[in-house]
Coordinates of C-alpha atoms in Angstrom, one line a residue:
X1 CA -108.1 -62.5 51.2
X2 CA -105.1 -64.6 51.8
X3 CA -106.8 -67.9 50.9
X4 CA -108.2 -66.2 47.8
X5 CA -104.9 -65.2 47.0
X6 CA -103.6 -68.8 47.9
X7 CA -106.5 -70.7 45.8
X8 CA -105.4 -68.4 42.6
X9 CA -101.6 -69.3 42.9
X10 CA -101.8 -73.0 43.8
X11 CA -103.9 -76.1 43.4
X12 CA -105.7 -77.2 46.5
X13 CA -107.7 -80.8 47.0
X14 CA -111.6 -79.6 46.9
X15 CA -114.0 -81.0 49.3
X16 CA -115.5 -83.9 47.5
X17 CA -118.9 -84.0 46.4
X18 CA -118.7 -87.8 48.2
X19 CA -117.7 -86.1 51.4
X20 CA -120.2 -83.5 51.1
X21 CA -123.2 -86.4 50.5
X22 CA -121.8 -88.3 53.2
X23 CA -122.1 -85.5 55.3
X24 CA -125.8 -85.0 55.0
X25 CA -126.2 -88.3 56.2
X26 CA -123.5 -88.1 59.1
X27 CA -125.7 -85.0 60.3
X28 CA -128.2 -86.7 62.2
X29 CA -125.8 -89.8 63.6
X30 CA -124.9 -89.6 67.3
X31 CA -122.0 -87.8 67.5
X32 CA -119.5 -91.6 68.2
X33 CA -121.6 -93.2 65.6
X34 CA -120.3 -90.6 62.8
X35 CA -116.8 -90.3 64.1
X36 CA -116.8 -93.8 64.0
X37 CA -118.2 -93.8 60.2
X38 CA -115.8 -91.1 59.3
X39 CA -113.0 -93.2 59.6
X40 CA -114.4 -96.1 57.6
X41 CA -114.9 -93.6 54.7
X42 CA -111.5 -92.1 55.0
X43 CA -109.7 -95.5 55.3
X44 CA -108.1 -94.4 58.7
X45 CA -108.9 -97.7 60.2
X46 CA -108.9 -97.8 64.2
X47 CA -105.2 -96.8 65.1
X48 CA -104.1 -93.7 65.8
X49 CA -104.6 -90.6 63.4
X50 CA -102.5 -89.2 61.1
X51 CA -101.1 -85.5 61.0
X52 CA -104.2 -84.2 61.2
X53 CA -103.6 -80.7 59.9
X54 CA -102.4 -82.7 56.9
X55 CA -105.5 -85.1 57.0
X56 CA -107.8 -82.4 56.7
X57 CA -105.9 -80.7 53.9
X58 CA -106.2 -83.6 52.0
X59 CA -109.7 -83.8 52.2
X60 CA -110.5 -80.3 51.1
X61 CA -110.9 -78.5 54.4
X62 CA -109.0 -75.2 54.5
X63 CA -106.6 -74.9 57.9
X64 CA -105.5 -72.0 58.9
X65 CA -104.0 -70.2 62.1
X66 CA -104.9 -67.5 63.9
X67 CA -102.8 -64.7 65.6
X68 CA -101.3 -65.0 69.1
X69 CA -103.4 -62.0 70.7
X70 CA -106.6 -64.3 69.9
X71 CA -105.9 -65.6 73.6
X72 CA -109.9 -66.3 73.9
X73 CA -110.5 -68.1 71.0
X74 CA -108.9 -72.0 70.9
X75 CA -110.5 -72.7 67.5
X76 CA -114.0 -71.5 65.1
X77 CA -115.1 -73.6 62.0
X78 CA -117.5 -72.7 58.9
X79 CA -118.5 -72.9 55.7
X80 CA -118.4 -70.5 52.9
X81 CA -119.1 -71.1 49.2
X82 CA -119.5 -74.7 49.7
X83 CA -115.8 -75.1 51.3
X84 CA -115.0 -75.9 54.6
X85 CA -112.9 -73.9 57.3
X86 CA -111.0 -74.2 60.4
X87 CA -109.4 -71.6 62.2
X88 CA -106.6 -73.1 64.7
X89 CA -104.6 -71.2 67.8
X90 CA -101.9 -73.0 68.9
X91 CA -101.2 -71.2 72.1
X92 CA -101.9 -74.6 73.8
X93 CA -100.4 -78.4 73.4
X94 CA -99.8 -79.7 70.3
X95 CA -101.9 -82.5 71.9
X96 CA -104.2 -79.9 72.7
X97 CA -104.5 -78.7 69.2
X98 CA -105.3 -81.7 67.9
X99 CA -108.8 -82.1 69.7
X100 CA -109.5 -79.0 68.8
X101 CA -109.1 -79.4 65.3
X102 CA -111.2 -82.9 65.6
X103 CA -113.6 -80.6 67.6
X104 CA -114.1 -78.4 64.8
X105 CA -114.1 -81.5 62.3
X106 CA -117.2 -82.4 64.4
X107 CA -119.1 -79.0 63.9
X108 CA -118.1 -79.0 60.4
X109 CA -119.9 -82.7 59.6
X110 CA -122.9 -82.8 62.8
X111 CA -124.0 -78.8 62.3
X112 CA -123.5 -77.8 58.9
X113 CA -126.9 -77.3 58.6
X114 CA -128.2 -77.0 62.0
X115 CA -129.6 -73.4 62.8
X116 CA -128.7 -71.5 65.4
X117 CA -131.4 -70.8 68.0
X118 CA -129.2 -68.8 70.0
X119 CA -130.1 -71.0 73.2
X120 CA -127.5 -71.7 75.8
X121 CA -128.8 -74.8 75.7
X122 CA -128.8 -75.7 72.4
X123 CA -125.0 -74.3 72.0
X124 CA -124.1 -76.4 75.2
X125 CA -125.5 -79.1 73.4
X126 CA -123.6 -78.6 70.1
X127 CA -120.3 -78.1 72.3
X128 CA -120.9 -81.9 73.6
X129 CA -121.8 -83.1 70.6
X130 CA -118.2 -82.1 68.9
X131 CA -116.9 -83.1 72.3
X132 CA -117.7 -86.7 72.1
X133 CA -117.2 -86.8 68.1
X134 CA -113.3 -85.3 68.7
X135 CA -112.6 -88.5 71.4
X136 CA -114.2 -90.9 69.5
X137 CA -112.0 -89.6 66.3
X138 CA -108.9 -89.1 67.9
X139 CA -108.8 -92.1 70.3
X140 CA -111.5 -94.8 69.2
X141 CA -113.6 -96.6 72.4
X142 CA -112.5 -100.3 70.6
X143 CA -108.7 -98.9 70.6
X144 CA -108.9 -97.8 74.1
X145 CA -110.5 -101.6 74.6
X146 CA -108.2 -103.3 73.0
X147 CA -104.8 -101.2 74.1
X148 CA -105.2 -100.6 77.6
X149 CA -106.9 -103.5 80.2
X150 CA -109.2 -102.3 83.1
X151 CA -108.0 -99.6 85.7
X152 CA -104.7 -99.4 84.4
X153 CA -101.7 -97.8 85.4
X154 CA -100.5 -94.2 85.2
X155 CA -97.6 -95.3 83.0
X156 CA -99.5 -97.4 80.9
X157 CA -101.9 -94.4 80.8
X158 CA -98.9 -92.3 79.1
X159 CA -98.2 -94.6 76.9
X160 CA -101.0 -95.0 74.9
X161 CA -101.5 -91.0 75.0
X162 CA -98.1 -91.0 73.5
X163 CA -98.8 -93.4 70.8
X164 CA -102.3 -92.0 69.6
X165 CA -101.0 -87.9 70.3
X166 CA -104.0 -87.4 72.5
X167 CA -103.5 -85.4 75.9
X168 CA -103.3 -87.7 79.1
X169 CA -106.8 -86.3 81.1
X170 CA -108.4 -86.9 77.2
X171 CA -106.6 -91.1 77.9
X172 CA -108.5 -91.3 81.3
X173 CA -112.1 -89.9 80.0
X174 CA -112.1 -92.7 77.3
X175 CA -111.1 -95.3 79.7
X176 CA -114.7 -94.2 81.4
X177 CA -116.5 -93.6 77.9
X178 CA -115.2 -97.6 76.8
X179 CA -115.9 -99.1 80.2
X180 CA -112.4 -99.8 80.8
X181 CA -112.6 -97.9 84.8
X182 CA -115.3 -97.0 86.9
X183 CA -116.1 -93.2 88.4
X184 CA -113.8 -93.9 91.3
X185 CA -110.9 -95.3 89.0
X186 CA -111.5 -92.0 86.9
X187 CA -111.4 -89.7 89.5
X188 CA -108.4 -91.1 91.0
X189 CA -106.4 -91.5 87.6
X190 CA -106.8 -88.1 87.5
X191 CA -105.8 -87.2 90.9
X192 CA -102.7 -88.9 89.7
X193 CA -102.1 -87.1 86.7
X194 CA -102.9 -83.8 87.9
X195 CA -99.8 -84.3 90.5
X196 CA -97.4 -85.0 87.7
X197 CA -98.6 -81.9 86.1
X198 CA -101.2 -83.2 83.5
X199 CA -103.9 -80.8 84.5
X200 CA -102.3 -77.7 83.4
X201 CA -99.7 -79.2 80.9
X202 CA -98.5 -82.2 78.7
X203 CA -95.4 -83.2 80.5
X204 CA -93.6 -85.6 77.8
X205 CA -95.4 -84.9 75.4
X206 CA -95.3 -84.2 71.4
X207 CA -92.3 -81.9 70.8
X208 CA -93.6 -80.0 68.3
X209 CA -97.4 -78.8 66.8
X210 CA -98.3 -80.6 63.6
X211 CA -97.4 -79.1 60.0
X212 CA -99.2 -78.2 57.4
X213 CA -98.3 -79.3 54.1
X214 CA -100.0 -77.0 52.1
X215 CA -97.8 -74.1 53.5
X216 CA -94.6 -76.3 53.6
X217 CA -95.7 -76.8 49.6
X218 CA -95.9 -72.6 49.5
X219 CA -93.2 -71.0 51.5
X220 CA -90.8 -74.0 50.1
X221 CA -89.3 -75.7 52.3
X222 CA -90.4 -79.0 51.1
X223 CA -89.4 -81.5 48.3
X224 CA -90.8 -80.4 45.1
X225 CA -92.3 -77.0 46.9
X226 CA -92.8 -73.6 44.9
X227 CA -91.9 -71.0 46.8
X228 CA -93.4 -67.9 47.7
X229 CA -93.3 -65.7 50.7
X230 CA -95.1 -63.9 53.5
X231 CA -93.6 -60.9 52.5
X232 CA -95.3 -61.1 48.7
X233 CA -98.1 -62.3 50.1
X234 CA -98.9 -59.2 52.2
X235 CA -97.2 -56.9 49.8
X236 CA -99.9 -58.2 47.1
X237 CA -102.9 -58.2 49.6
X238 CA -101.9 -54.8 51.6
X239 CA -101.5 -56.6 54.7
X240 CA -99.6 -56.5 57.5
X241 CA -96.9 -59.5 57.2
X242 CA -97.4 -60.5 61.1
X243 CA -101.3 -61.3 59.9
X244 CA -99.4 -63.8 57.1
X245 CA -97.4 -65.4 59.0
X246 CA -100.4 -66.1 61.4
X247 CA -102.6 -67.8 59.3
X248 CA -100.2 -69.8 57.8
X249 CA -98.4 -70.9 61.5
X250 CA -95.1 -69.5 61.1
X251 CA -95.2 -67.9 64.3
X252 CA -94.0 -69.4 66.7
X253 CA -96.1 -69.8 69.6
X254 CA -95.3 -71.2 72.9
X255 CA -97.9 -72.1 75.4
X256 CA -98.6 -75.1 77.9
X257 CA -101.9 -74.2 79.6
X258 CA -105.2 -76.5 78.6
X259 CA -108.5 -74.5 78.6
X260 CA -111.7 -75.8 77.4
X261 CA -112.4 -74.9 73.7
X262 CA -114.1 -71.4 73.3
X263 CA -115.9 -71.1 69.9
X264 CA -116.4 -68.2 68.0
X265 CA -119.8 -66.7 66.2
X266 CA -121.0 -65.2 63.6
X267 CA -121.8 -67.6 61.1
X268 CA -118.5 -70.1 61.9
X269 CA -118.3 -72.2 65.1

């Protein structure tokens, strides 16, 4: 309702039928392999991403929050009508919220098309999949190559988690994925960054969760914005307000803990 609402007051980007082709293709490609090709297509190159609430809006993919009590649920993804969705909780890191986005990215572009056998195998499978697709997205194996030399140091570690926005525990299982530790390396990194804290939190880490632009455009308080409210919003749709201002993140939700991803059903991942 509200992004009917939103589509027939304000122009949106569309997911491109390029995207959509390219997607096809992407479907079958191991999970690194199509992360790897996403970027090319978007022009991202191999440094760290962009906003990528704002990255996603851009390309047609419809972002939109969900309310605090929805403690279970991290993110869900899925198509309807030929446009893309992702459903976002930000009752974790900003960090945190990021990956899960790029998680959700990876449903959206590996599994459009994939049916469901209801298998706890073959979601398990699916779940890895969008897994490996989100690191290699958000923190590319050449990057981690090229930025960081072999077994190195906690602080070093933090640095290049600050620079590409990734969590520090995401930092050390790249190093293993690119080759850049061993097991015994990993499992001591993370020993160390679980005693600063790292295993439950992001200590240091991005002050604030990533914008949308699309609802900056709408509730203006951007340059250029037209402005609307929650209020008219749920006055027009019957809703209750609280439900607006979820969707579009202005609640303000404040939460440290780092759980896997949970994904929902019923027809979106």
């Amino acid at each position: 309702m509200v992004d009917r609402w939103i589509s027939e007051h304000f122009t949106r980007p569309s997911w491109s039928v390029s995207d959509a082709a390219a997607v096809d293709e992407l479907e079958t490609t191991d999970p690194a392999l199509a992360a790897q090709t996403l970027r090319l297509m978007w022009g991202l190159g191999e440094g760290p991403l962009p906003n990528i609430v704002q990255l996603c809006e851009s390309k047609g993919i419809r972002v939109y929050g969900l309310p605090s009590v929805a403690k279970v649920v991290d993110a869900f993804s899925g198509w309807s009508d030929g446009t893309p969705y992702i459903f976002l909780s930000r009752s974790k890191t900003a960090e945190r919220s990021r990956f899960d986005i790029a998680h959700e990215l990876g449903h959206l572009i590996l599994h459009s098309a994939t049916v469901d056998s209801g298998s706890e195998a073959h979601h398990r499978q699916e779940e890895e999949d969008a897994d490996r697709f989100a690191a290699e997205l958000l923190a590319p194996a050449s990057s981690v190559a090229d930025g960081l030399p072999r077994h190195p140091s906690v602080d070093q570690v933090l640095a290049f988690r600050s620079r590409f926005k990734v969590s520090a525990m995401m930092t050390a299982k790249a190093l293993l994925r690119s080759s850049r530790t061993d097991n015994a390396g990993y499992r001591r990194l993370c020993s160390a960054l679980a005693r600063r804290g790292f295993r439950t939190g992001e200590p240091g880490g991005m002050a604030h969760h990533e914008r949308s632009r699309i609802f900056t455009h709408i509730f203006g308080t951007g340059a250029g914005a037209k402005r609307t409210t929650a209020d008219r919003i749920a006055a027009d749709l019957s809703l209750p307000v609280e439900d607006v201002h979820a969707l579009t993140f202005r609640t303000q939700v404040h939460a440290v803990n780092a759980e896997p991803t949970k994904t929902g059903s019923s027809g979106f991942r």
